XYZ file of N, CA, C and O in Angstrom:
676
model
N 73.186 -37.227 15.474
C 72.151 -37.045 15.138
C 70.799 -36.292 14.335
O 70.766 -35.303 15.025
N 70.914 -36.385 12.871
C 69.619 -35.260 12.617
C 68.351 -35.374 12.173
O 68.120 -35.989 11.756
N 67.812 -34.646 12.539
C 65.895 -34.988 12.887
C 65.775 -33.101 12.235
O 65.951 -32.543 12.598
N 65.114 -34.328 11.057
C 63.816 -32.625 10.239
C 62.589 -32.821 10.692
O 61.853 -33.148 11.530
N 62.728 -31.312 11.734
C 60.991 -30.713 13.252
C 59.834 -31.263 11.646
O 59.255 -31.476 12.805
N 60.843 -30.064 11.027
C 58.831 -29.710 9.794
C 59.095 -30.183 8.592
O 59.970 -30.678 8.518
N 57.847 -30.733 8.163
C 57.741 -31.763 7.170
C 58.042 -30.261 6.411
O 57.358 -29.551 6.345
N 58.553 -30.911 4.613
C 58.358 -30.428 3.900
C 57.592 -30.474 2.987
O 56.190 -31.392 3.808
N 56.825 -29.393 2.213
C 55.300 -29.426 1.268
C 55.152 -31.177 0.609
O 54.136 -31.470 0.681
N 56.346 -31.905 0.062
C 55.919 -32.998 -0.241
C 55.545 -34.368 0.911
O 54.791 -34.491 0.800
N 55.712 -33.803 2.229
C 55.682 -34.485 2.754
C 53.966 -34.478 3.959
O 53.107 -35.262 3.496
N 53.808 -32.986 3.853
C 52.432 -32.893 3.741
C 51.096 -33.058 2.109
O 50.109 -33.540 2.898
N 52.084 -32.505 1.587
C 51.070 -33.347 -0.341
C 50.428 -35.117 0.529
O 50.428 -34.930 -0.776
N 51.742 -35.339 1.131
C 51.091 -37.578 0.908
C 50.568 -38.081 1.956
O 50.273 -39.332 1.746
N 50.232 -36.710 2.899
C 48.885 -37.088 3.864
C 47.187 -36.968 2.966
O 47.394 -37.134 2.359
N 47.005 -38.395 3.826
C 45.583 -39.316 3.623
C 44.457 -38.310 4.180
O 44.480 -38.224 5.530
N 43.481 -37.557 3.070
C 42.602 -36.912 4.360
C 41.609 -37.520 3.310
O 40.940 -38.105 2.374
N 40.311 -37.695 4.698
C 38.993 -38.436 5.115
C 38.433 -37.121 4.972
O 38.044 -36.496 5.823
N 37.410 -37.185 3.925
C 36.014 -35.963 4.161
C 34.358 -36.557 4.518
O 34.686 -37.310 3.406
N 34.247 -36.480 5.006
C 32.816 -36.500 5.491
C 32.137 -35.745 5.899
O 31.897 -34.292 6.881
N 30.613 -35.548 4.894
C 29.930 -33.986 4.902
C 28.530 -34.475 4.893
O 29.305 -35.216 2.772
N 27.211 -34.292 4.592
C 25.897 -34.556 3.766
C 26.050 -34.361 2.573
O 25.298 -34.180 1.721
N 26.891 -32.822 2.312
C 25.971 -32.159 1.014
C 27.725 -32.353 0.323
O 28.616 -31.845 0.207
N 26.876 -32.978 -1.393
C 28.144 -32.673 -1.767
C 28.424 -32.305 -2.955
O 29.904 -31.611 -2.921
N 27.562 -30.722 -2.584
C 28.431 -29.640 -3.312
C 29.622 -29.128 -2.015
O 30.715 -29.049 -2.636
N 30.326 -29.271 -1.461
C 30.412 -28.781 -0.189
C 31.983 -30.127 -0.400
O 33.124 -29.390 -0.176
N 31.581 -30.952 -0.367
C 32.784 -32.188 -0.991
C 34.041 -31.641 -1.946
O 34.730 -31.461 -1.945
N 32.880 -31.389 -3.044
C 33.735 -31.048 -4.349
C 34.507 -29.635 -3.879
O 35.456 -29.714 -4.624
N 33.659 -28.656 -3.427
C 34.996 -27.588 -2.290
C 35.620 -28.177 -1.961
O 36.767 -27.433 -2.554
N 35.938 -29.278 -1.589
C 36.332 -29.396 -0.142
C 38.193 -30.134 -1.468
O 39.486 -30.310 -0.659
N 37.599 -30.616 -2.105
C 38.360 -31.985 -3.034
C 39.186 -30.704 -3.661
O 39.996 -31.403 -4.360
N 38.578 -29.562 -4.652
C 39.091 -28.826 -5.244
C 40.372 -28.082 -5.627
O 41.048 -28.617 -5.070
N 39.915 -27.761 -3.168
C 41.016 -26.698 -3.100
C 42.619 -27.865 -2.541
O 43.224 -27.621 -2.806
N 41.732 -29.002 -1.872
C 43.257 -30.099 -1.555
C 44.233 -30.457 -3.254
O 44.679 -30.398 -3.200
N 42.703 -30.482 -4.125
C 43.636 -31.298 -5.546
C 44.714 -30.249 -5.979
O 45.452 -29.959 -6.874
N 43.781 -28.460 -5.133
C 44.863 -27.479 -5.713
C 45.886 -27.620 -4.824
O 46.615 -27.027 -5.755
N 46.118 -27.548 -4.281
C 47.031 -27.764 -3.317
C 47.877 -28.991 -3.848
O 48.904 -29.217 -2.895
N 47.659 -29.567 -3.594
C 48.565 -30.815 -4.607
C 48.878 -31.435 -4.021
O 49.160 -33.007 -3.242
N 47.388 -32.034 -3.003
C 46.969 -33.573 -2.443
C 45.730 -34.354 -2.510
O 45.139 -34.358 -3.254
N 46.947 -35.948 -3.027
C 46.716 -36.409 -4.445
C 45.267 -37.185 -2.798
O 44.774 -38.155 -4.028
N 45.894 -37.858 -2.031
C 45.470 -38.689 -0.914
C 44.499 -38.346 -0.196
O 44.189 -38.711 0.464
N 42.891 -37.775 -1.267
C 42.016 -37.708 -0.705
C 41.182 -39.237 -1.259
O 40.976 -39.158 -1.725
N 39.768 -38.935 0.160
C 38.835 -39.902 0.318
C 37.528 -39.304 0.538
O 37.451 -38.831 1.377
N 36.149 -39.243 0.074
C 35.411 -38.508 0.635
C 34.029 -39.202 0.609
O 33.919 -40.346 -0.057
N 33.089 -39.456 1.194
C 32.036 -39.416 1.079
C 30.509 -38.584 2.029
O 30.755 -37.791 2.784
N 29.291 -39.127 1.486
C 28.163 -38.278 1.912
C 27.834 -39.136 2.336
O 26.310 -38.859 3.243
N 28.081 -40.601 3.305
C 27.167 -41.342 3.852
C 27.523 -41.642 4.671
O 28.446 -42.446 5.111
N 27.023 -41.073 5.889
C 28.356 -40.409 7.176
C 28.030 -42.460 7.981
O 29.113 -42.575 8.374
N 27.199 -43.364 7.258
C 26.783 -44.231 7.425
C 28.499 -45.340 6.984
O 28.875 -46.425 7.938
N 28.899 -44.889 6.284
C 29.925 -45.743 5.269
C 31.389 -44.702 6.279
O 32.348 -45.694 5.719
N 31.229 -43.901 6.971
C 32.636 -43.231 7.370
C 33.158 -43.522 7.878
O 34.823 -44.114 7.552
N 33.225 -44.956 9.376
C 33.634 -45.277 10.155
C 34.453 -46.670 9.048
O 35.722 -46.808 9.233
N 33.796 -47.429 8.220
C 34.151 -48.299 7.922
C 35.615 -48.128 6.913
O 36.265 -48.138 6.291
N 35.009 -45.605 6.452
C 36.345 -45.858 4.978
C 37.287 -45.359 5.837
O 38.829 -45.185 5.464
N 37.061 -44.507 7.061
C 38.183 -44.669 8.015
C 39.216 -45.627 8.457
O 40.369 -45.518 8.608
N 38.921 -46.938 9.304
C 39.188 -48.233 9.222
C 40.623 -48.181 8.079
O 41.373 -48.678 7.818
N 39.196 -48.320 6.866
C 39.984 -49.294 5.920
C 41.487 -47.794 4.653
O 42.654 -48.581 4.354
N 40.894 -46.569 4.835
C 41.757 -45.309 4.415
C 42.725 -45.337 5.279
O 43.939 -44.491 4.747
N 42.693 -45.740 6.616
C 43.664 -44.873 7.735
C 44.068 -43.448 7.388
O 45.342 -43.530 7.040
N 42.846 -42.585 6.853
C 43.630 -40.772 6.899
C 44.353 -40.273 7.970
O 44.914 -40.732 9.460
N 45.918 -39.371 7.632
C 45.938 -38.346 8.564
C 45.234 -37.680 9.052
O 45.499 -36.805 10.070
N 44.855 -37.300 8.641
C 42.804 -36.369 8.701
C 42.614 -36.423 8.089
O 42.099 -37.088 7.041
N 41.332 -35.784 8.781
C 39.565 -35.632 9.068
C 39.350 -34.584 8.791
O 39.873 -33.659 9.300
N 38.094 -34.559 7.364
C 37.313 -32.888 7.584
C 36.320 -33.530 7.986
O 35.272 -34.894 6.946
N 35.462 -32.997 9.429
C 34.473 -33.603 9.273
C 33.393 -32.689 9.194
O 32.737 -31.606 10.281
N 32.109 -32.782 8.585
C 30.294 -32.411 9.174
C 30.087 -32.341 10.093
O 30.286 -33.541 10.417
N 29.518 -31.810 11.099
C 28.891 -31.660 11.955
C 27.720 -32.474 12.330
O 26.876 -33.621 12.526
N 26.352 -31.774 11.474
C 25.331 -31.945 11.517
C 24.886 -33.331 9.899
O 25.087 -32.751 9.479
N 23.566 -34.171 10.094
C 24.746 -34.915 9.114
C 23.339 -36.387 9.895
O 23.208 -35.959 11.009
N 22.957 -36.737 8.278
C 21.676 -37.580 9.247
C 22.961 -38.961 10.208
O 23.585 -39.114 9.847
N 21.615 -39.666 11.555
C 22.773 -40.634 11.912
C 23.916 -41.374 10.849
O 22.949 -41.814 10.039
N 24.596 -41.637 11.676
C 25.449 -40.868 12.445
C 25.806 -39.496 12.517
O 26.038 -39.454 10.624
N 26.153 -38.525 13.805
C 26.009 -37.263 13.511
C 27.876 -37.049 13.653
O 28.365 -37.886 13.734
N 28.336 -35.676 13.326
C 29.339 -35.920 13.352
C 30.574 -35.904 14.782
O 31.649 -36.506 15.162
N 29.048 -36.233 15.773
C 29.718 -35.714 17.339
C 29.929 -37.591 17.839
O 31.235 -38.047 18.387
N 28.873 -39.234 17.256
C 28.839 -40.309 16.732
C 30.830 -40.400 16.557
O 31.006 -41.189 16.475
N 30.524 -39.453 15.018
C 31.726 -40.422 14.021
C 32.701 -39.669 14.945
O 33.776 -40.808 14.875
N 32.845 -38.567 15.440
C 34.259 -38.269 15.846
C 34.535 -39.383 17.857
O 35.654 -39.416 17.450
N 33.133 -39.435 17.853
C 33.925 -40.730 19.271
C 34.163 -41.905 18.300
O 35.378 -42.500 19.079
N 33.338 -42.544 17.246
C 33.693 -43.394 16.622
C 35.429 -43.449 16.171
O 36.131 -44.733 16.553
N 35.728 -42.137 15.390
C 37.275 -42.488 15.190
C 38.203 -42.319 16.515
O 39.675 -43.181 16.296
N 38.036 -41.428 17.154
C 38.810 -41.763 18.563
C 38.899 -43.310 18.364
O 39.660 -43.157 19.693
N 37.169 -43.945 19.198
C 37.794 -45.774 19.698
C 38.938 -46.587 18.589
O 38.860 -47.162 19.748
N 38.990 -45.589 17.252
C 39.471 -46.391 16.480
C 41.241 -46.306 16.278
O 41.710 -46.737 15.338
N 41.134 -45.362 16.536
C 42.912 -45.069 16.467
C 43.958 -45.690 17.557
O 42.713 -45.439 18.944
N 44.998 -46.273 17.998
C 45.357 -46.578 18.035
C 45.544 -45.460 20.061
O 45.474 -44.566 19.230
N 45.568 -46.127 20.981
C 46.447 -45.228 21.974
C 47.624 -44.684 21.757
O 48.709 -44.884 20.911
N 47.466 -43.647 22.696
C 49.184 -42.104 21.995
C 49.167 -42.003 20.868
O 49.959 -41.049 20.041
N 48.346 -42.959 19.253
C 48.301 -41.823 18.413
C 47.562 -40.583 18.382
O 46.545 -40.293 19.259
N 47.880 -39.100 17.701
C 47.351 -38.576 17.219
C 46.449 -38.295 16.136
O 47.290 -38.417 14.467
N 44.826 -37.717 16.078
C 44.462 -38.121 14.888
C 43.665 -36.864 14.703
O 42.666 -36.481 15.511
N 44.551 -35.513 13.737
C 43.972 -33.983 13.741
C 42.622 -34.428 13.103
O 42.304 -35.150 11.651
N 41.226 -33.690 13.716
C 39.765 -33.680 13.012
C 39.772 -31.871 13.133
O 39.391 -31.443 14.125
N 39.496 -31.861 11.502
C 38.862 -30.336 11.424
C 37.536 -30.244 10.870
O 36.862 -31.858 10.094
N 36.762 -29.771 12.598
C 34.780 -29.977 11.884
C 34.867 -28.739 11.086
O 35.782 -27.695 11.565
N 33.977 -29.124 10.001
C 33.369 -27.979 8.830
C 31.904 -28.542 9.044
O 31.470 -28.784 8.928
N 31.286 -26.673 9.602
C 29.813 -26.999 10.494
C 29.460 -25.033 10.461
O 30.190 -24.204 9.536
N 28.414 -26.139 9.114
C 27.032 -23.991 9.251
C 26.313 -23.896 10.763
O 26.255 -22.781 10.659
N 26.107 -24.711 12.045
C 26.318 -24.129 13.052
C 27.806 -23.319 13.256
O 28.366 -24.121 14.365
N 27.510 -22.472 13.360
C 29.156 -21.507 13.537
C 28.624 -20.705 14.574
O 28.984 -19.445 14.528
N 28.695 -21.693 15.681
C 28.046 -20.954 16.970
C 28.942 -20.444 17.957
O 29.591 -22.093 18.082
N 29.498 -20.690 19.626
C 30.107 -20.844 20.114
C 29.969 -22.004 21.325
O 31.019 -22.321 21.328
N 28.779 -21.703 21.378
C 28.391 -22.924 21.382
C 27.939 -24.462 21.203
O 28.943 -25.478 21.922
N 28.599 -24.377 20.220
C 28.652 -25.686 18.932
C 30.363 -25.998 19.409
O 30.619 -26.794 18.978
N 30.969 -24.440 18.720
C 32.578 -24.760 19.187
C 33.012 -25.753 20.476
O 33.700 -26.041 20.282
N 32.885 -24.615 21.277
C 33.130 -25.822 22.803
C 32.018 -27.123 22.799
O 33.448 -28.176 23.334
N 31.894 -27.505 21.767
C 30.978 -28.456 22.261
C 32.450 -29.213 21.297
O 32.585 -30.560 22.068
N 32.593 -29.595 20.466
C 33.091 -30.405 19.189
C 34.494 -30.005 19.719
O 35.075 -31.286 20.206
N 35.053 -28.965 20.496
C 35.980 -28.942 21.640
C 36.138 -29.816 22.232
O 37.369 -30.812 22.169
N 35.207 -29.348 22.515
C 35.469 -31.068 23.898
C 35.361 -32.180 23.749
O 36.022 -33.141 24.777
N 34.704 -32.711 23.101
C 33.920 -34.041 22.508
C 35.772 -34.580 21.457
O 35.221 -35.622 20.789
N 36.898 -33.607 20.956
C 37.773 -33.630 20.874
C 38.190 -33.510 19.253
O 39.688 -34.327 19.319
N 37.640 -32.660 19.027
C 38.220 -32.272 17.610
C 39.279 -31.218 17.549
O 39.289 -30.818 18.937
N 40.491 -31.008 16.691
C 40.874 -29.837 16.999
C 41.058 -29.190 16.883
O 41.927 -28.267 17.152
N 40.435 -28.572 15.670
C 40.143 -27.108 15.431
C 38.508 -26.932 14.294
O 38.197 -28.280 14.542
N 38.227 -25.744 13.716
C 36.480 -25.520 14.168
C 36.601 -24.808 13.021
O 37.297 -23.850 13.304
N 36.318 -24.787 12.085
C 35.456 -23.706 11.050
C 34.265 -23.876 10.679
O 33.527 -24.593 10.359
N 33.297 -22.773 10.419
C 32.242 -22.735 10.003
C 31.798 -22.633 8.671
O 33.484 -21.749 8.127
N 31.154 -22.474 8.206
C 30.410 -22.905 6.756
C 29.801 -21.476 6.521
O 29.578 -21.085 7.219
N 29.979 -20.844 5.123
C 31.140 -21.638 3.936
C 31.968 -21.348 4.140
O 31.723 -20.113 5.381
N 32.592 -22.021 3.796
C 33.667 -22.237 4.433
C 35.398 -21.415 3.568
O 34.821 -20.899 2.278
N 35.890 -20.795 3.751
C 37.325 -20.249 3.076
C 38.487 -20.727 3.108
O 39.312 -20.987 3.117
N 38.261 -21.271 1.164
C 39.517 -22.042 1.084
C 40.689 -21.814 1.311
O 41.282 -22.802 2.303
N 41.323 -20.823 1.424
C 42.822 -20.237 1.100
C 42.204 -20.070 3.379
O 44.112 -20.969 3.646
N 41.909 -20.414 4.481
C 41.599 -20.714 5.517
C 41.128 -21.944 5.859
O 42.574 -22.491 7.021
N 40.759 -22.762 5.362
C 40.850 -24.449 5.404
C 41.850 -25.023 4.825
O 43.158 -25.956 5.905
N 42.898 -24.686 4.158
C 44.525 -24.741 3.901
C 45.069 -25.094 4.683
O 46.189 -24.966 5.422
N 45.074 -23.183 5.293
C 45.791 -22.403 6.509
C 45.730 -23.839 7.690
O 46.589 -24.259 8.696
N 44.727 -24.094 8.122
C 44.215 -25.123 9.278
C 44.712 -26.376 8.756
O 45.167 -27.117 9.298
N 44.774 -26.795 7.426
C 45.037 -28.361 7.026
C 46.366 -28.472 7.447
O 47.113 -29.696 8.512
N 47.555 -27.302 7.232
C 48.578 -28.010 7.243
C 48.985 -27.289 8.053
O 50.136 -28.706 9.308
N 48.598 -26.773 9.265
C 48.930 -26.866 10.844
C 48.781 -28.290 11.499
O 48.825 -27.997 12.207
N 47.820 -28.498 11.077
C 47.646 -29.781 12.302
C 48.353 -30.724 10.859
O 48.629 -31.556 12.519
N 48.528 -30.935 10.172
C 49.324 -31.539 9.312
C 50.649 -31.623 9.726
O 51.110 -32.497 9.956
N 51.367 -30.664 10.401
C 52.541 -30.033 10.930
C 52.420 -30.250 12.316
O 53.481 -31.285 12.522
N 50.944 -30.892 12.488
C 51.157 -31.073 14.400
C 51.190 -31.995 14.578
O 52.389 -33.427 15.647
N 50.053 -32.606 13.435
C 50.131 -34.790 13.405
C 52.242 -34.476 13.061
O 52.806 -36.288 13.647
N 52.855 -34.452 12.095
C 53.948 -34.904 12.036
C 55.213 -34.819 13.176
O 55.888 -35.478 13.410
N 55.360 -33.621 13.728
C 55.912 -33.741 14.912
C 55.574 -34.197 15.329
O 56.259 -34.503 16.672
N 54.346 -35.105 16.033
C 53.425 -35.626 17.377
C 54.735 -37.073 16.847
O 54.694 -37.648 17.708
N 54.396 -36.908 15.641
C 55.179 -38.446 15.112
C 56.642 -38.629 15.569
O 57.376 -39.597 15.997
N 57.164 -37.332 15.635
C 58.359 -37.206 15.864
C 58.819 -37.852 16.678
O 59.564 -37.734 17.242
N 58.337 -36.714 17.978
C 58.242 -36.736 19.464
C 58.257 -38.213 19.547
O 58.794 -38.689 20.409
N 57.639 -38.749 19.248
C 57.020 -39.887 19.757
C 58.182 -41.475 19.155
O 58.754 -41.829 20.044
N 58.685 -41.276 17.913
C 60.230 -41.940 17.439
C 61.061 -41.537 18.568
O 61.953 -42.362 18.558
N 60.937 -40.066 18.291
C 62.024 -40.108 19.543
C 62.389 -40.897 20.730
O 63.464 -40.893 21.674
N 60.996 -40.529 21.172
C 60.963 -41.139 22.998
C 60.935 -42.566 22.410
O 61.601 -43.324 23.620
N 61.271 -43.260 21.092
C 61.406 -44.929 20.962
C 62.174 -45.290 21.737
O 63.450 -46.039 22.312
N 62.967 -44.032 20.687
C 64.831 -43.845 20.847
C 65.219 -44.623 22.143
O 66.647 -44.821 22.964
N 64.888 -42.677 22.600
C 65.555 -42.722 23.910
C 64.822 -43.700 25.350
O 65.809 -44.629 25.985
N 64.061 -44.636 24.926
C 63.126 -46.138 25.408
C 63.797 -47.332 25.393
O 64.240 -47.893 26.360
N 64.503 -46.722 23.999
C 65.458 -48.698 23.776
C 66.321 -47.802 25.038
O 67.652 -49.247 24.497
N 67.444 -47.079 24.879
C 68.438 -46.890 25.876
C 69.780 -46.552 24.729
O 69.526 -45.906 23.706
N 70.756 -45.648 25.295
C 72.517 -45.824 25.200
C 72.640 -46.529 24.249
O 73.158 -46.368 22.538
N 72.360 -47.739 24.291
C 73.456 -48.534 22.978
C 71.878 -48.838 21.686
O 73.298 -48.990 21.158
N 71.138 -48.423 22.155
C 70.374 -48.060 20.278
C 70.620 -47.383 19.905
O 71.003 -46.899 18.980
N 70.977 -46.127 21.072
C 71.334 -44.866 20.217
C 72.574 -44.818 19.662
O 73.078 -44.512 18.717
N 73.692 -45.745 20.310
C 74.865 -45.380 19.618
C 74.968 -46.553 18.337
O 76.053 -45.722 17.863
N 74.326 -47.910 18.407
C 74.494 -49.004 17.683
C 74.355 -47.695 16.413
O 74.259 -47.617 15.319
N 72.780 -46.437 15.880
C 72.881 -45.439 15.256
C 73.971 -44.401 14.710
O 73.428 -43.711 13.826
N 74.583 -44.232 15.699
C 76.151 -43.621 15.332
C 77.520 -44.030 14.598
O 77.590 -44.859 14.221
N 77.743 -43.257 13.442
C 78.806 -44.074 12.815
C 80.100 -43.540 13.674
O 80.560 -43.280 15.191
N 81.101 -44.653 13.677
C 82.179 -45.188 14.840
C 82.883 -44.629 14.803
O 83.541 -43.469 13.428
N 83.752 -44.168 15.539
C 84.607 -42.996 15.835
C 86.089 -43.535 15.755
O 86.374 -44.424 16.064
N 86.858 -42.948 15.161
C 88.220 -43.226 14.285
C 89.317 -42.001 14.896
O 89.023 -40.784 14.912
N 90.388 -42.936 15.169
C 91.396 -42.266 15.428
C 90.937 -41.750 17.097
O 90.043 -41.515 18.062
N 92.471 -40.904 17.955
C 92.398 -40.128 19.251
C 91.908 -39.077 19.255
O 91.565 -38.045 18.525
N 91.228 -38.331 20.415
C 90.200 -37.034 20.504
C 91.376 -36.255 20.846
O 92.566 -36.953 21.138
N 91.235 -35.375 20.606
C 92.727 -33.506 21.126
C 92.500 -33.556 21.928
O 92.103 -33.840 22.639
């Protein structure tokens, strides 16, 4: 069984990224950063009331989420995204906020975000975090696929192997 553990650059860049931030300038910087890194599948909105609808339609692999916006705020959206994600699936969420305090960081991580960066953002740091989260997503999907194969039993695993010919030495 030949298993690729880590995604290659092409697989990473094929990820769908959703950006929700009420500041258009912040969205432009993130979009530019992602385009420069060859990520073509990006959607964004400054209107947090459309975020859940966009999430359900786009089905992103990663969400970049501002925290303090007009209602619904990032905490509410984070909860809605988690509820809309099928059980057992991993949805990486990177929170980007101007409120870079230990208390905010703890609240966000306790609410279910996977990573946190303060604004103003450092584009290279954002891309490092994005790549790390997408690698984690890829590994999670690989583990789930391997689990399904194991649960299917030995007959299903044997069906995927080439037939052995000849005698064993």
